[in-house]
Amino acid sequence: MKLVDAHCHFDFPRFDGRRLSELDAASSNGIVGLVIPGVRRPDWERVRDTALAHSGLYYCLGIHPWFVGAHSTGDLESLEQILGIRPERCVAVGECGLDRLHGDMKAQYPWFEAQIDMASRLKFPLIIHSVKAHDEIHAVLRRKGWAGSALVHGFSGSYQQATKLVDQGCFIGVGGVITHARARKTRDTVARLPLESLVLETDAPDMAPEGIEAGANSPVYLRRILECLSEIRGEPLDYLASAVFSNTRRLYGQSLW
C-alpha cells in the first residue's frame, strides 16, 4: 500500500526536532510522500528547504488568503519569477483561495485571480483554500477558463458544490473532518463522489481526526482517514489506497512517487 499526504504543513514549527521520527512513523503506515503548501512569502524558503531535506517530499508556493494584507504586488512578481524556473520539487501554485470567515473576501479576490492566471501561464496545478466559498471558487475558475487540475483542500461542502468543482477540473481533498460523526454533509459528499476525484490529506498539524488534540495532527494519521473513507464508501482498503494514490499522481505528476 502506497499513500501520499497531498496537503501537509510539514514545515511548521510544530514539527521542529521531530521530522525524521514523524516520517519514520508515517512510512510504517504506508505513506511514501507528502506535499507541503506555501502560505506566505517569508515562509517560502523554509517550505522549500523542508521538502528538499527528505526524499518523497514536494512543495508548492503561494499566498494564502489569510495573509494577502501582508503582501504587495511585488511578491506576486517574485512568485512568478521563482516558479518560472521550475524549481526542483516544486509541483503547484498555492495555497491560495478565498475564506469567508477570515478577513475581507473582497480583498482576497485579486490575489486568488492572479495566482490562477499564474498557474495557467506556467502550467502548474492549483492548491485552493476554500472556506464557505465553494460557489465563489467555482465561479472564479469558470470565469477564468481554468483548464488545468486543482486541489480544493479540506473540502467540507455539499455534494452539489463538490460536483461543480470536479466538473471544473478539481480534485477534492479528503481529510480528518470525515472521521467526525457530526460531519454528516461532508461524509455524504465523499461517499457519493466519483472515486477518481478524491485525494487524501491531513493538513497537519491542523484539521485533526476525531480523538486527536487540536493542533496535534500528523501525516501518520493519513491511514486513519483512508480507513474511515473505506467505511463510508463501502470499498476495500487496498482498492481505495491504489485509487487515491493514482489520483494524487495525476494531480501533481505521474513520476513523483
XYZ file of N, CA and C in Angstrom:
771
model
N 0.838 -1.200 0.000
C 0.000 0.000 0.000
C 0.871 1.248 0.000
N 0.582 2.176 -0.940
C 1.289 3.444 -1.014
C 0.293 4.578 -0.839
N 0.629 5.517 0.042
C -0.214 6.682 0.266
C 0.641 7.939 0.203
N 0.031 9.040 -0.243
C 0.688 10.347 -0.250
C -0.218 11.346 0.448
N 0.336 12.082 1.383
C -0.389 13.169 2.040
C -0.336 14.372 1.101
N -1.455 14.667 0.460
C -1.487 15.665 -0.612
C -1.408 17.101 -0.126
N -1.517 17.318 1.196
C -1.513 18.689 1.717
C -1.146 18.626 3.200
N 0.085 18.951 3.515
C 0.575 18.840 4.894
C 1.577 19.949 5.161
N 1.345 20.741 6.206
C 2.229 21.862 6.538
C 3.414 21.362 7.371
N 4.209 20.521 6.747
C 5.297 19.843 7.454
C 6.443 20.792 7.801
N 6.413 21.986 7.247
C 7.436 22.982 7.572
C 7.129 23.727 8.859
N 5.909 23.624 9.376
C 5.524 24.403 10.546
C 6.383 24.041 11.759
N 6.610 25.010 12.655
C 7.449 24.763 13.834
C 6.991 23.592 14.690
N 5.716 23.236 14.610
C 5.194 22.088 15.360
C 6.024 20.822 15.126
N 6.642 20.727 13.945
C 7.399 19.524 13.597
C 8.906 19.673 13.819
N 9.354 20.816 14.294
C 10.782 21.013 14.524
C 11.312 19.968 15.501
N 12.433 19.367 15.155
C 13.079 18.388 16.019
C 12.460 17.011 15.990
N 11.407 16.835 15.189
C 10.730 15.544 15.173
C 10.388 15.075 13.768
N 10.904 15.747 12.745
C 10.502 15.398 11.382
C 10.927 13.988 10.999
N 12.122 13.594 11.359
C 12.566 12.245 10.997
C 11.704 11.181 11.669
N 11.390 11.377 12.931
C 10.569 10.383 13.624
C 9.148 10.370 13.060
N 8.625 11.541 12.698
C 7.297 11.608 12.087
C 7.288 10.875 10.747
N 8.322 11.087 9.944
C 8.392 10.424 8.645
C 8.562 8.919 8.794
N 9.350 8.495 9.766
C 9.509 7.062 10.015
C 8.177 6.427 10.399
N 7.441 7.106 11.284
C 6.136 6.580 11.708
C 5.155 6.556 10.540
N 5.191 7.607 9.725
C 4.298 7.648 8.567
C 4.643 6.546 7.577
N 5.924 6.338 7.352
C 6.364 5.287 6.436
C 5.868 3.917 6.877
N 5.840 3.686 8.173
C 5.351 2.412 8.710
C 3.871 2.205 8.413
N 3.171 3.310 8.082
C 1.752 3.234 7.745
C 1.508 3.362 6.243
N 2.550 3.160 5.459
C 2.405 3.137 4.007
C 2.542 4.467 3.317
N 2.896 5.520 4.047
C 2.983 6.853 3.450
C 4.365 7.040 2.831
N 4.384 7.253 1.527
C 5.646 7.334 0.792
C 6.025 8.769 0.456
N 5.146 9.728 0.734
C 5.475 11.108 0.425
C 4.411 12.061 0.906
N 4.743 13.343 0.827
C 3.773 14.386 1.165
C 4.123 15.653 0.416
N 3.137 16.540 0.337
C 3.287 17.810 -0.384
C 3.045 18.945 0.596
N 3.991 19.882 0.640
C 3.964 20.987 1.593
C 3.538 22.274 0.871
N 2.401 22.855 1.218
C 1.979 24.112 0.585
C 2.653 25.318 1.233
N 2.894 26.335 0.428
C 3.395 27.594 0.958
C 2.255 28.551 1.203
N 2.360 29.382 2.239
C 1.258 30.290 2.568
C 1.658 31.762 2.615
N 2.947 32.061 2.833
C 3.415 33.454 2.903
C 4.815 33.521 2.326
N 5.154 34.654 1.727
C 6.492 34.797 1.165
C 7.601 34.548 2.189
N 7.487 35.047 3.437
C 8.577 34.789 4.387
C 8.815 33.307 4.665
N 7.833 32.463 4.353
C 7.959 31.029 4.630
C 8.439 30.222 3.435
N 8.484 30.814 2.258
C 8.754 30.030 1.041
C 10.088 29.290 1.116
N 11.104 29.970 1.619
C 12.421 29.324 1.697
C 12.379 28.140 2.653
N 11.694 28.288 3.778
C 11.572 27.188 4.749
C 10.804 26.010 4.156
N 9.756 26.314 3.415
C 8.974 25.265 2.754
C 9.858 24.480 1.799
N 10.583 25.206 0.971
C 11.482 24.552 0.005
C 12.533 23.705 0.700
N 13.187 24.265 1.705
C 14.267 23.553 2.372
C 13.761 22.307 3.091
N 12.565 22.382 3.659
C 11.985 21.216 4.328
C 11.752 20.090 3.337
N 11.212 20.431 2.177
C 10.960 19.408 1.161
C 12.259 18.803 0.639
N 13.233 19.641 0.364
C 14.478 19.154 -0.230
C 15.308 18.323 0.744
N 15.030 18.432 2.029
C 15.816 17.720 3.031
C 15.425 16.252 3.171
N 14.309 15.841 2.555
C 13.817 14.478 2.753
C 13.316 13.908 1.433
N 13.568 12.650 1.198
C 13.082 12.024 -0.026
C 11.560 11.882 0.030
N 10.941 11.983 -1.132
C 9.492 11.812 -1.226
C 8.682 13.045 -0.907
N 9.347 14.133 -0.524
C 8.640 15.361 -0.164
C 8.726 16.368 -1.303
N 7.590 17.018 -1.579
C 7.489 18.035 -2.613
C 6.789 19.258 -2.017
N 6.783 20.361 -2.767
C 6.217 21.572 -2.180
C 5.528 22.437 -3.225
N 4.773 23.409 -2.730
C 4.089 24.413 -3.544
C 4.441 25.787 -2.975
N 4.271 26.812 -3.787
C 4.474 28.182 -3.322
C 3.265 29.026 -3.688
N 2.798 29.808 -2.718
C 1.655 30.661 -2.974
C 1.424 31.638 -1.845
N 0.344 32.407 -1.978
C -0.041 33.394 -0.971
C -1.464 33.070 -0.524
N -1.573 32.663 0.712
C -2.826 32.215 1.335
C -3.742 33.421 1.571
N -5.057 33.229 1.450
C -5.964 34.375 1.630
C -5.864 35.051 2.990
N -5.465 34.318 4.036
C -5.337 34.952 5.342
C -4.263 36.028 5.368
N -3.291 35.932 4.473
C -2.097 36.774 4.562
C -1.954 37.756 3.409
N -3.008 37.965 2.630
C -2.871 38.855 1.480
C -2.518 40.279 1.905
N -3.004 40.704 3.062
C -2.739 42.066 3.512
C -1.292 42.328 3.866
N -0.515 41.274 4.042
C 0.901 41.413 4.387
C 1.799 41.322 3.158
N 1.200 41.318 1.960
C 1.974 41.183 0.736
C 1.711 42.346 -0.214
N 2.612 42.480 -1.185
C 2.476 43.503 -2.217
C 2.462 42.832 -3.585
N 2.138 43.609 -4.605
C 2.156 43.053 -5.955
C 3.556 42.583 -6.337
N 4.557 43.175 -5.712
C 5.926 42.720 -5.960
C 6.149 41.278 -5.527
N 5.412 40.848 -4.509
C 5.525 39.455 -4.068
C 4.949 38.510 -5.114
N 3.887 38.921 -5.785
C 3.348 38.119 -6.874
C 4.346 38.024 -8.025
N 5.007 39.138 -8.316
C 6.021 39.120 -9.372
C 7.165 38.189 -9.004
N 7.579 38.238 -7.742
C 8.652 37.353 -7.290
C 8.225 35.890 -7.362
N 6.962 35.628 -7.003
C 6.456 34.264 -7.057
C 6.521 33.729 -8.485
N 6.110 34.547 -9.444
C 6.145 34.070 -10.828
C 7.577 33.871 -11.314
N 8.496 34.720 -10.885
C 9.902 34.546 -11.268
C 10.462 33.233 -10.712
N 10.137 32.953 -9.452
C 10.628 31.718 -8.828
C 10.037 30.495 -9.529
N 8.720 30.503 -9.728
C 8.065 29.352 -10.347
C 8.471 29.193 -11.807
N 8.802 30.306 -12.445
C 9.141 30.264 -13.867
C 10.381 29.461 -14.187
N 11.252 29.281 -13.202
C 12.462 28.485 -13.453
C 12.238 27.007 -13.141
N 10.981 26.650 -12.802
C 10.621 25.261 -12.468
C 11.561 24.691 -11.412
N 11.544 25.271 -10.206
C 12.493 24.814 -9.181
C 12.275 23.352 -8.821
N 13.352 22.714 -8.432
C 13.326 21.296 -8.083
C 12.272 21.006 -7.010
N 11.434 20.023 -7.289
C 10.401 19.501 -6.380
C 9.262 20.471 -6.105
N 9.192 21.571 -6.815
C 8.033 22.473 -6.689
C 6.979 22.010 -7.685
N 5.783 21.689 -7.199
C 4.814 20.994 -8.040
C 3.483 21.722 -8.239
N 3.287 22.880 -7.607
C 1.995 23.560 -7.755
C 2.085 24.997 -7.263
N 1.058 25.779 -7.616
C 0.863 27.132 -7.092
C -0.140 27.040 -5.948
N 0.252 27.573 -4.786
C -0.685 27.574 -3.665
C 0.014 27.381 -2.339
N -0.628 27.695 -1.377
C -2.049 27.615 -1.168
C -2.666 28.996 -1.370
N -3.680 29.060 -2.208
C -4.362 30.318 -2.476
C -5.865 30.069 -2.431
N -6.660 31.133 -2.472
C -8.094 30.894 -2.463
C -8.893 31.995 -1.805
N -10.041 31.597 -1.233
C -10.981 32.531 -0.608
C -11.458 31.958 0.721
N -11.637 32.841 1.709
C -12.084 32.419 3.038
C -13.087 33.438 3.567
N -14.346 33.025 3.641
C -15.398 33.930 4.090
C -15.301 34.249 5.581
N -14.649 33.377 6.354
C -14.623 33.516 7.808
C -13.376 34.209 8.336
N -12.460 34.558 7.469
C -11.192 35.131 7.935
C -10.772 36.242 6.986
N -10.897 37.488 7.430
C -10.509 38.619 6.604
C -11.625 39.056 5.665
N -11.268 39.968 4.767
C -12.202 40.548 3.803
C -12.119 39.762 2.500
N -13.190 39.031 2.172
C -13.135 38.182 0.983
C -12.991 39.012 -0.291
N -13.559 40.212 -0.310
C -13.402 41.057 -1.496
C -11.934 41.392 -1.745
N -11.200 41.584 -0.659
C -9.776 41.881 -0.801
C -8.976 40.662 -1.241
N -9.524 39.472 -1.022
C -8.827 38.238 -1.376
C -8.923 37.909 -2.866
N -9.988 38.386 -3.503
C -10.245 38.021 -4.896
C -9.070 38.309 -5.839
N -8.502 39.534 -5.835
C -7.423 39.806 -6.801
C -6.221 38.872 -6.629
N -5.938 38.487 -5.400
C -4.804 37.609 -5.145
C -5.073 36.199 -5.645
N -6.288 35.736 -5.433
C -6.662 34.417 -5.946
C -6.635 34.421 -7.468
N -7.230 35.438 -8.060
C -7.286 35.508 -9.517
C -5.893 35.601 -10.127
N -5.018 36.370 -9.500
C -3.652 36.499 -10.019
C -2.916 35.165 -9.991
N -3.154 34.373 -8.954
C -2.467 33.085 -8.855
C -3.079 32.041 -9.798
N -4.379 32.158 -10.087
C -4.971 31.322 -11.125
C -4.311 31.626 -12.472
N -4.194 32.914 -12.793
C -3.577 33.311 -14.063
C -2.130 32.819 -14.133
N -1.419 32.923 -13.027
C -0.038 32.487 -12.976
C 0.084 30.988 -13.234
N -0.761 30.223 -12.558
C -0.744 28.774 -12.739
C -1.079 28.410 -14.184
N -2.007 29.128 -14.781
C -2.365 28.875 -16.183
C -1.179 29.140 -17.102
N -0.503 30.274 -16.888
C 0.628 30.617 -17.754
C 1.760 29.607 -17.615
N 2.003 29.178 -16.384
C 3.160 28.323 -16.116
C 2.839 26.837 -16.151
N 1.559 26.500 -16.375
C 1.131 25.096 -16.458
C 1.379 24.336 -15.156
N 1.026 24.978 -14.051
C 1.098 24.347 -12.736
C -0.310 24.037 -12.242
N -0.479 22.975 -11.447
C -1.750 22.794 -10.736
C -1.935 23.895 -9.699
N -3.181 24.011 -9.213
C -3.525 24.971 -8.163
C -3.874 24.231 -6.879
N -3.452 24.779 -5.742
C -3.871 24.271 -4.442
C -4.754 25.347 -3.813
N -6.026 25.002 -3.593
C -7.028 26.001 -3.257
C -7.541 25.829 -1.830
N -7.517 26.929 -1.088
C -8.128 27.045 0.234
C -9.508 27.646 0.037
N -10.544 26.936 0.474
C -11.914 27.415 0.291
C -12.709 27.169 1.566
N -13.083 28.257 2.241
C -13.906 28.155 3.447
C -15.180 28.963 3.244
N -16.316 28.247 3.232
C -17.618 28.873 2.994
C -17.602 29.691 1.709
N -16.831 29.222 0.712
C -16.677 29.989 -0.531
C -16.635 29.072 -1.752
N -17.198 27.881 -1.647
C -17.092 26.918 -2.749
C -17.765 27.430 -4.021
N -18.918 28.066 -3.883
C -19.603 28.584 -5.069
C -18.795 29.702 -5.720
N -18.205 30.551 -4.899
C -17.390 31.645 -5.431
C -16.120 31.113 -6.100
N -15.501 30.110 -5.492
C -14.311 29.492 -6.086
C -14.655 28.939 -7.472
N -15.757 28.216 -7.542
C -16.173 27.644 -8.828
C -16.430 28.746 -9.849
N -17.097 29.806 -9.427
C -17.419 30.887 -10.357
C -16.155 31.550 -10.907
N -15.162 31.754 -10.043
C -13.917 32.378 -10.496
C -13.182 31.458 -11.471
N -13.071 30.188 -11.136
C -12.385 29.243 -12.026
C -13.080 29.185 -13.390
N -14.400 29.183 -13.360
C -15.146 29.125 -14.615
C -14.950 30.401 -15.420
N -15.029 31.540 -14.753
C -14.855 32.823 -15.452
C -13.459 32.946 -16.047
N -12.488 32.396 -15.327
C -11.100 32.455 -15.792
C -10.792 31.403 -16.855
N -11.738 30.524 -17.129
C -11.498 29.476 -18.108
C -10.454 28.477 -17.662
N -10.441 28.198 -16.352
C -9.430 27.276 -15.810
C -9.545 25.914 -16.492
N -8.417 25.449 -17.035
C -8.409 24.179 -17.768
C -7.392 23.200 -17.208
N -6.774 23.553 -16.106
C -5.788 22.665 -15.505
C -6.402 21.826 -14.403
N -5.532 21.251 -13.572
C -6.007 20.489 -12.417
C -5.811 21.318 -11.158
N -6.621 21.018 -10.155
C -6.557 21.776 -8.905
C -7.006 20.883 -7.764
N -6.529 21.204 -6.582
C -6.982 20.539 -5.362
C -7.740 21.544 -4.510
N -9.004 21.254 -4.235
C -9.742 22.027 -3.236
C -9.528 21.285 -1.920
N -8.629 21.805 -1.125
C -8.173 21.036 0.033
C -9.130 21.206 1.213
N -9.184 20.178 2.057
C -10.004 20.224 3.260
C -11.466 20.490 2.975
N -11.989 19.901 1.931
C -13.346 20.214 1.496
C -14.374 19.827 2.557
N -15.355 20.715 2.766
C -16.429 20.408 3.716
C -17.767 20.971 3.248
N -17.969 20.957 1.931
C -19.208 21.482 1.381
C -20.191 20.387 1.011
N -21.142 20.744 0.182
C -22.196 19.819 -0.221
C -21.774 18.996 -1.436
N -22.549 17.952 -1.687
C -22.306 17.121 -2.862
C -22.462 17.943 -4.137
N -23.463 18.812 -4.177
C -23.700 19.624 -5.367
C -22.525 20.570 -5.628
N -22.007 21.182 -4.570
C -20.855 22.067 -4.731
C -19.631 21.289 -5.191
N -19.411 20.127 -4.602
C -18.253 19.307 -4.974
C -18.342 18.882 -6.435
N -19.512 18.500 -6.866
C -19.687 18.045 -8.246
C -19.356 19.151 -9.235
N -19.788 20.377 -8.942
C -19.466 21.505 -9.811
C -17.959 21.735 -9.887
N -17.278 21.614 -8.745
C -15.826 21.802 -8.726
C -15.109 20.688 -9.481
N -15.565 19.466 -9.305
C -14.967 18.341 -10.031
C -15.136 18.544 -11.536
N -16.288 19.006 -11.944
C -16.534 19.258 -13.364
C -15.633 20.367 -13.905
N -15.117 21.212 -13.001
C -14.229 22.300 -13.396
C -12.758 21.883 -13.330
N -12.486 20.608 -13.095
C -11.114 20.111 -13.099
C -10.481 19.982 -11.734
N -11.293 20.016 -10.679
C -10.758 19.971 -9.319
C -10.790 18.559 -8.734
N -9.769 18.247 -7.960
C -9.803 17.116 -7.054
C -10.315 17.608 -5.703
N -10.937 16.716 -4.958
C -11.489 17.063 -3.657
C -10.605 16.459 -2.573
N -10.085 17.307 -1.682
C -9.220 16.857 -0.599
C -10.025 16.279 0.549
N -9.744 15.023 0.884
C -10.434 14.325 1.961
C -9.510 14.263 3.165
N -9.945 14.874 4.264
C -9.095 14.940 5.442
C -9.791 14.470 6.697
N -9.248 14.869 7.834
C -9.699 14.386 9.129
C -11.137 14.711 9.471
N -11.730 15.679 8.781
C -13.119 16.039 9.091
C -14.054 14.855 8.923
N -13.763 13.935 7.995
C -14.696 12.824 7.763
C -14.701 11.824 8.914
N -13.703 11.893 9.801
C -13.673 10.975 10.940
C -14.603 11.416 12.057
N -15.166 12.610 11.940
C -16.076 13.139 12.957
C -17.509 12.813 12.555
N -18.215 12.102 13.398
C -19.576 11.657 13.072
C -20.510 12.825 12.777
N -20.246 13.981 13.386
C -21.128 15.133 13.193
C -21.003 15.728 11.783
N -19.955 15.370 11.052
C -19.720 15.947 9.721
C -20.531 15.193 8.672
N -21.824 15.139 8.872
C -22.674 14.302 8.026
C -22.667 14.759 6.567
N -22.693 16.068 6.336
C -22.735 16.573 4.957
C -21.468 16.174 4.195
N -20.319 16.357 4.835
C -19.063 16.028 4.177
C -18.929 14.524 3.964
N -19.336 13.733 4.943
C -19.270 12.280 4.814
C -20.182 11.798 3.675
N -21.349 12.393 3.573
C -22.252 12.038 2.479
C -21.634 12.411 1.130
N -20.977 13.566 1.087
C -20.363 14.020 -0.161
C -19.287 13.057 -0.633
N -18.349 12.692 0.239
C -17.247 11.818 -0.194
C -17.732 10.402 -0.471
N -18.872 10.030 0.094
C -19.442 8.714 -0.204
C -19.977 8.650 -1.631
N -20.420 9.779 -2.157
C -21.127 9.795 -3.444
C -20.284 10.270 -4.612
N -19.179 10.963 -4.344
C -18.360 11.483 -5.442
C -17.662 10.350 -6.194
N -17.335 10.568 -7.462
C -16.535 9.580 -8.191
C -15.185 9.378 -7.500
N -14.759 8.149 -7.371
C -13.509 7.867 -6.678
C -12.325 8.570 -7.337
N -12.385 8.722 -8.652
C -11.257 9.343 -9.352
C -11.109 10.832 -9.045
N -12.025 11.403 -8.268
C -11.932 12.825 -7.914
C -11.349 13.060 -6.525
N -11.015 12.012 -5.783
C -10.625 12.142 -4.376
C -9.127 11.959 -4.169
N -8.554 12.795 -3.297
C -7.192 12.585 -2.794
C -7.216 12.732 -1.276
N -6.239 12.128 -0.620
C -6.160 12.165 0.840
C -5.183 13.227 1.302
N -5.492 13.846 2.423
C -4.617 14.854 3.014
C -4.837 14.885 4.519
N -3.856 15.425 5.234
C -4.053 15.637 6.671
C -4.194 17.112 7.034
N -3.581 18.022 6.262
C -3.487 19.435 6.629
C -2.767 19.598 7.962
N -1.993 18.592 8.342
C -1.276 18.636 9.625
C -0.400 19.888 9.698
N -0.335 20.481 10.895
C -0.811 19.975 12.191
C -2.270 20.308 12.520
N -2.989 20.905 11.557
C -4.389 21.262 11.792
C -5.320 20.174 11.263
N -6.627 20.414 11.356
C -7.667 19.529 10.839
C -7.519 18.106 11.409
N -7.381 18.027 12.717
C -7.112 16.751 13.379
C -8.292 15.790 13.280
N -8.004 14.495 13.115
C -9.067 13.488 13.154
C -9.695 13.397 14.545
N -10.825 12.716 14.610
C -11.502 12.523 15.885
C -10.552 11.850 16.885
N -10.549 12.388 18.110
C -9.727 11.809 19.161
C -8.329 12.356 19.245
N -7.942 13.212 18.288
C -6.611 13.822 18.287
C -6.741 15.287 18.704
N -5.884 15.698 19.615
C -5.922 17.062 20.123
C -5.749 18.073 18.992
N -6.481 19.161 19.050
C -6.357 20.231 18.059
C -4.910 20.706 17.974
N -4.396 20.825 16.767
C -3.027 21.266 16.558
C -1.995 20.169 16.652
N -2.440 18.931 16.897
C -1.511 17.813 17.050
C -1.640 16.801 15.914
N -2.212 17.222 14.799
C -2.355 16.314 13.670
C -0.979 15.997 13.073
N -0.909 14.873 12.359
C 0.359 14.384 11.822
C 0.100 13.573 10.560
N 1.089 13.497 9.660
C 0.934 12.636 8.479
C 0.652 11.177 8.831
N 1.048 10.759 10.007
C 0.834 9.365 10.392
C -0.647 8.998 10.427
N -1.514 9.995 10.555
C -2.951 9.731 10.650
C -3.624 9.617 9.280
N -2.855 9.697 8.226
C -3.444 9.594 6.893
C -4.133 8.238 6.700
N -3.526 7.191 7.232
C -4.142 5.870 7.086
C -5.487 5.814 7.814
N -5.599 6.509 8.937
C -6.877 6.529 9.648
C -7.957 7.173 8.781
N -7.593 8.206 8.054
C -8.547 8.852 7.147
C -8.943 7.883 6.041
N -7.970 7.157 5.504
C -8.269 6.154 4.488
C -9.221 5.089 5.024
N -8.971 4.629 6.221
C -9.831 3.598 6.816
C -11.260 4.110 6.990
N -11.389 5.358 7.391
C -12.718 5.951 7.539
C -13.402 6.084 6.178
N -12.635 6.496 5.165
C -13.195 6.615 3.822
C -13.672 5.249 3.318
N -12.913 4.211 3.608
C -13.298 2.854 3.221
C -14.626 2.462 3.864
N -14.775 2.812 5.121
C -16.015 2.504 5.837
C -17.198 3.284 5.251
N -16.974 4.553 4.965
C -18.045 5.411 4.450
C -18.498 4.962 3.060
N -17.535 4.613 2.216
C -17.856 4.267 0.829
C -18.164 2.777 0.634
N -17.818 1.968 1.627
C -18.049 0.543 1.491
C -17.169 -0.107 0.450
N -15.936 0.402 0.317
C -14.990 -0.122 -0.663
C -13.744 -0.628 0.048
N -13.094 -1.666 -0.482
C -11.927 -2.263 0.196
C -10.778 -1.275 0.353
N -10.053 -1.432 1.431
C -8.955 -0.522 1.762
C -7.903 -0.478 0.661
N -7.445 -1.635 0.204
C -6.398 -1.677 -0.810
C -6.853 -1.041 -2.119
N -8.109 -1.283 -2.469
C -8.672 -0.699 -3.688
C -8.680 0.823 -3.598
N -9.131 1.348 -2.468
C -9.144 2.797 -2.268
C -7.734 3.382 -2.265
N -6.823 2.707 -1.574
C -5.454 3.196 -1.487
C -4.831 3.331 -2.869
N -5.031 2.325 -3.699
C -4.481 2.362 -5.053
C -5.084 3.503 -5.861
N -6.385 3.702 -5.706
C -7.066 4.743 -6.475
C -6.628 6.141 -6.060
N -6.605 6.414 -4.761
C -6.254 7.776 -4.331
C -4.775 8.063 -4.583
N -3.933 7.038 -4.537
C -2.522 7.222 -4.887
C -2.397 7.621 -6.356
N -3.123 6.923 -7.204
C -3.126 7.261 -8.628
C -3.657 8.667 -8.859
N -4.706 9.046 -8.136
C -5.276 10.391 -8.276
C -4.265 11.466 -7.889
N -3.523 11.219 -6.820
C -2.540 12.204 -6.359
C -1.430 12.383 -7.383
N -1.047 11.312 -8.030
C -0.033 11.407 -9.086
C -0.598 12.150 -10.300
N -1.871 11.957 -10.605
C -2.472 12.705 -11.711
C -2.527 14.197 -11.393
N -2.727 14.523 -10.129
C -2.765 15.922 -9.720
C -1.390 16.569 -9.808
N -0.397 15.934 -9.202
C 0.910 16.568 -9.047
C 1.961 16.136 -10.066
N 1.827 14.938 -10.606
C 2.828 14.468 -11.561
C 3.011 12.966 -11.464
N 2.954 12.282 -12.596
C 2.980 10.834 -12.600
C 4.314 10.258 -12.139
N 5.384 11.033 -12.227
C 6.714 10.482 -11.952
C 7.233 10.786 -10.545
N 6.409 11.374 -9.695
C 6.935 11.864 -8.416
C 7.173 10.756 -7.405
N 6.285 9.760 -7.338
C 6.444 8.704 -6.332
C 6.384 7.340 -7.001
